[in-house]
Short mmCIF file of C-alpha atoms in Angstrom, two decimals:
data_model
loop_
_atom_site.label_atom_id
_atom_site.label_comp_id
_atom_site.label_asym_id
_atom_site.label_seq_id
_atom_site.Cartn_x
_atom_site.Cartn_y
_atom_site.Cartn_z
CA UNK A 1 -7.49 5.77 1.11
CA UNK A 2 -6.14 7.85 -1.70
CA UNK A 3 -2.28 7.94 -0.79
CA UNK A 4 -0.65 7.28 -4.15
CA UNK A 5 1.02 4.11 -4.93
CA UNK A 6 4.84 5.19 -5.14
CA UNK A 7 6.15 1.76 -6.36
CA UNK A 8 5.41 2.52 -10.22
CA UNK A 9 6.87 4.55 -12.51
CA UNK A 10 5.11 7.11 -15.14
CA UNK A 11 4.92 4.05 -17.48
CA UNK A 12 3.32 2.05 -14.02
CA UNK A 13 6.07 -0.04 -14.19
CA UNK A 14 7.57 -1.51 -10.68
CA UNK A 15 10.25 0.44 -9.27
CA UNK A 16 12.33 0.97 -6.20
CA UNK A 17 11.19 4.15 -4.31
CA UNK A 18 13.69 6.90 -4.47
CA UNK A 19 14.46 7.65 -0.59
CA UNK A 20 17.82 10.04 -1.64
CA UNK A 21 16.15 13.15 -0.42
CA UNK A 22 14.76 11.70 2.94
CA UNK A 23 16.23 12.18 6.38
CA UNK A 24 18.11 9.74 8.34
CA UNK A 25 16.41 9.04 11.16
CA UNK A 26 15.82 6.11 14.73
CA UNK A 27 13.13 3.42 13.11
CA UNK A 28 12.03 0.47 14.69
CA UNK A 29 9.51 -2.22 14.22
CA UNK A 30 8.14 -5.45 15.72
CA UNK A 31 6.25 -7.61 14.39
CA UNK A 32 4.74 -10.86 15.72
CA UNK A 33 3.03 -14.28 14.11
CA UNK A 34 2.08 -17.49 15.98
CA UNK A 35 2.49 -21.22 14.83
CA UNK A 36 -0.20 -24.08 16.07
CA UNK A 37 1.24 -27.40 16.78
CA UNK A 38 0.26 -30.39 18.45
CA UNK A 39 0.38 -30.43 22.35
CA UNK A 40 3.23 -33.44 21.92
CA UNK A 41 5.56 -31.34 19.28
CA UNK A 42 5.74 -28.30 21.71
CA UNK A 43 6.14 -30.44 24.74
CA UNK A 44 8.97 -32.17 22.83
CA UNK A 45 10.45 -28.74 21.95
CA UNK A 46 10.93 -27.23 25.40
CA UNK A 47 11.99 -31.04 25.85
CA UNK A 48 15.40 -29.98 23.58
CA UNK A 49 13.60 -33.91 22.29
CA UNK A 50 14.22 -32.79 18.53
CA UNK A 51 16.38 -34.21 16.77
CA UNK A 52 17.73 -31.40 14.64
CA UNK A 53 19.11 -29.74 17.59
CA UNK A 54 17.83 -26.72 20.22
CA UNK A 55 14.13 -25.62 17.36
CA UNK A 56 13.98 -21.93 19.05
CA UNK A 57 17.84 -21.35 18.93
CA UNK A 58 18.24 -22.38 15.64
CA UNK A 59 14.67 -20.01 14.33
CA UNK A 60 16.25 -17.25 16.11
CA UNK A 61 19.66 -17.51 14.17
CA UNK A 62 17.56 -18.05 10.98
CA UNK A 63 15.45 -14.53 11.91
CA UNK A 64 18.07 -12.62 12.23
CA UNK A 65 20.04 -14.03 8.90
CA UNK A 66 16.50 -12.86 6.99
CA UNK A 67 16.75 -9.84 8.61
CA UNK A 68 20.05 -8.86 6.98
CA UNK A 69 18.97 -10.44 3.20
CA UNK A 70 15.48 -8.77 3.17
CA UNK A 71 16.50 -6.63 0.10
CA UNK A 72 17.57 -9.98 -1.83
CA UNK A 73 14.06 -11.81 -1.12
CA UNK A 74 11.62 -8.65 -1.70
CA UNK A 75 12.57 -7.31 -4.61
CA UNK A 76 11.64 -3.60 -4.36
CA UNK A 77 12.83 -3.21 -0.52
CA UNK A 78 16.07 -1.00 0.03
CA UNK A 79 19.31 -2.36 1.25
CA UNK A 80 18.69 -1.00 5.01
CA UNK A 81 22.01 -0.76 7.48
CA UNK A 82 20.40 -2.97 10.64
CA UNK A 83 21.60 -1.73 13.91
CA UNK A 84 19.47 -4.63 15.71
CA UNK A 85 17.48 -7.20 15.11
CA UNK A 86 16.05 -9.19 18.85
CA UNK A 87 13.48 -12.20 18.47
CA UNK A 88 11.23 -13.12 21.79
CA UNK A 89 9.60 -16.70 21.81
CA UNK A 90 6.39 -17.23 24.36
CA UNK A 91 4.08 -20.45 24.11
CA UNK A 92 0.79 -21.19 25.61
CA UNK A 93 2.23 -24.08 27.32
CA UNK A 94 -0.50 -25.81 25.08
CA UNK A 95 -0.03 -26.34 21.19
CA UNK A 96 0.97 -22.80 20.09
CA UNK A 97 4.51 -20.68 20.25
CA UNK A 98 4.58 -17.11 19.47
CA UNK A 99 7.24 -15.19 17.84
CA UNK A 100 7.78 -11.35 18.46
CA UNK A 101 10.38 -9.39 16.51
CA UNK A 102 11.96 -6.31 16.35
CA UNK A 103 14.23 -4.68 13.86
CA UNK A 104 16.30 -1.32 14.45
CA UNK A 105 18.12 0.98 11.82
CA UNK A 106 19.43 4.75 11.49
CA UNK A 107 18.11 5.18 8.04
CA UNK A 108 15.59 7.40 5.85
CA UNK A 109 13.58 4.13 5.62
CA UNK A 110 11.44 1.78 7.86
CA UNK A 111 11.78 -1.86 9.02
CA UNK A 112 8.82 -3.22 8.58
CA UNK A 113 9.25 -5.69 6.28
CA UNK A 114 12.44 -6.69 7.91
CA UNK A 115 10.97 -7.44 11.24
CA UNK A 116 7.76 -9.25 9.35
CA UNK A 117 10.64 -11.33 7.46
CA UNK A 118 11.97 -12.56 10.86
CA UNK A 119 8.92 -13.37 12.05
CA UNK A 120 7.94 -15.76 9.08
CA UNK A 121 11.42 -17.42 8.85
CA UNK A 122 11.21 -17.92 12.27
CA UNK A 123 8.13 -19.53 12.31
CA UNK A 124 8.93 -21.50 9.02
CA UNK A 125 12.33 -22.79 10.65
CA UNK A 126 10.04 -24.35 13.55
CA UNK A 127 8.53 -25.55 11.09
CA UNK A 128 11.23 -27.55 8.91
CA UNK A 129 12.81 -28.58 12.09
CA UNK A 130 9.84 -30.13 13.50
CA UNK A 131 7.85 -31.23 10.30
CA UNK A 132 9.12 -35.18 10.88
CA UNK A 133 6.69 -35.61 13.88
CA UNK A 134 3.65 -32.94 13.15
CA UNK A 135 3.14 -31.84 9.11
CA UNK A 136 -0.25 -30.36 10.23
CA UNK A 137 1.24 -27.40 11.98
CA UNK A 138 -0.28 -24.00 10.83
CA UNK A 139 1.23 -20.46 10.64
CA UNK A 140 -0.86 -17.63 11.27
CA UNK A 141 -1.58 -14.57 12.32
CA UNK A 142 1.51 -12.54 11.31
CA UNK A 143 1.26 -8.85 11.68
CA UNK A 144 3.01 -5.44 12.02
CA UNK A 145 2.47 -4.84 15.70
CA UNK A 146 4.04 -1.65 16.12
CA UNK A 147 6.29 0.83 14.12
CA UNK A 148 7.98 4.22 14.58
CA UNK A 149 9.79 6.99 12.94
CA UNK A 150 9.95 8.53 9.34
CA UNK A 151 7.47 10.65 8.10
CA UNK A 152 3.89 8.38 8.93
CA UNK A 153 5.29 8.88 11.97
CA UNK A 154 4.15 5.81 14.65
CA UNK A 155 1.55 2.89 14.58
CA UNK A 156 0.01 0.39 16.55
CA UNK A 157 -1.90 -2.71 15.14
CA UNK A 158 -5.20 -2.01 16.45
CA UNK A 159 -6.90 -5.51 17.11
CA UNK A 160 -10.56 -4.04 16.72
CA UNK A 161 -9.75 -2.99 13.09
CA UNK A 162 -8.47 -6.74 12.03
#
């Protein structure tokens, strides 16, 4: 790999990218991430048995909310106008729930962190909501599973390459 690193200054110091001169263009991303529970939590979550309220409601709500603050929370990201933000939840019907995200913008940048954001607050509010009754739960697996538009033009996580 011998792209150069475009987050330092001449003095390779941090700094935010300069994106003035790119074009505005359609970018999307979705990213995905699991978190393992035990077979009782989930159960008790499709239930509506927590008592914090409706646990996949209230991660989606928290997604999209990171979505919109990325730029506060990673410090060189730009402030990106989102024009959508959509979170998907699937389980195994077992001990795991899966959280898919994607993030839309107009903009001359991507949304990759944005839509990896979502994913992780997501997860994390399952998390806090359900921590009373399982503490052992793991997050894993979060990933970039597609992107498009701007100038590297589109990807696809390739599983063989992990």
């Amino acid at each position: 790999m011998t792209d150069k690193l475009t987050h330092f200054n001449d003095q390779d110091r941090a700094r935010m990218v300069d994106v003035t001169a790119k074009k505005v263009t359609f970018r999307t991303a979705t990213a995905q991430g699991q978190i393992h529970m035990q077979t009782t939590t989930l159960q008790r979550i499709e239930d509506g048995q927590i008592k914090k309220g409706d646990v996949l409601a209230v991660a989606q709500v928290a997604g999209i909310m990171a979505a919109k603050r990325t730029s506060e929370m990673i410090p060189m990201c730009h402030l990106i106008p989102l024009t959508g933000v959509d979170i998907h939840f699937h389980n195994n019907g077992q001990d795991t729930i899966t959280a898919e995200a994607t993030v839309k913008t107009k903009h001359v940048t991507g949304v990759e962190i944005e839509a990896l954001l979502v994913v992780q607050i997501a997860l994390l509010t399952i998390y806090d909501m359900c921590k009373a009754m399982d503490r052992g739960m793991v997050i894993s697996d979060v990933h970039l599973v597609e992107k498009d538009g701007g100038k590297s033009g589109h990807f696809i996580f390739d599983q063989q390459s992990k």
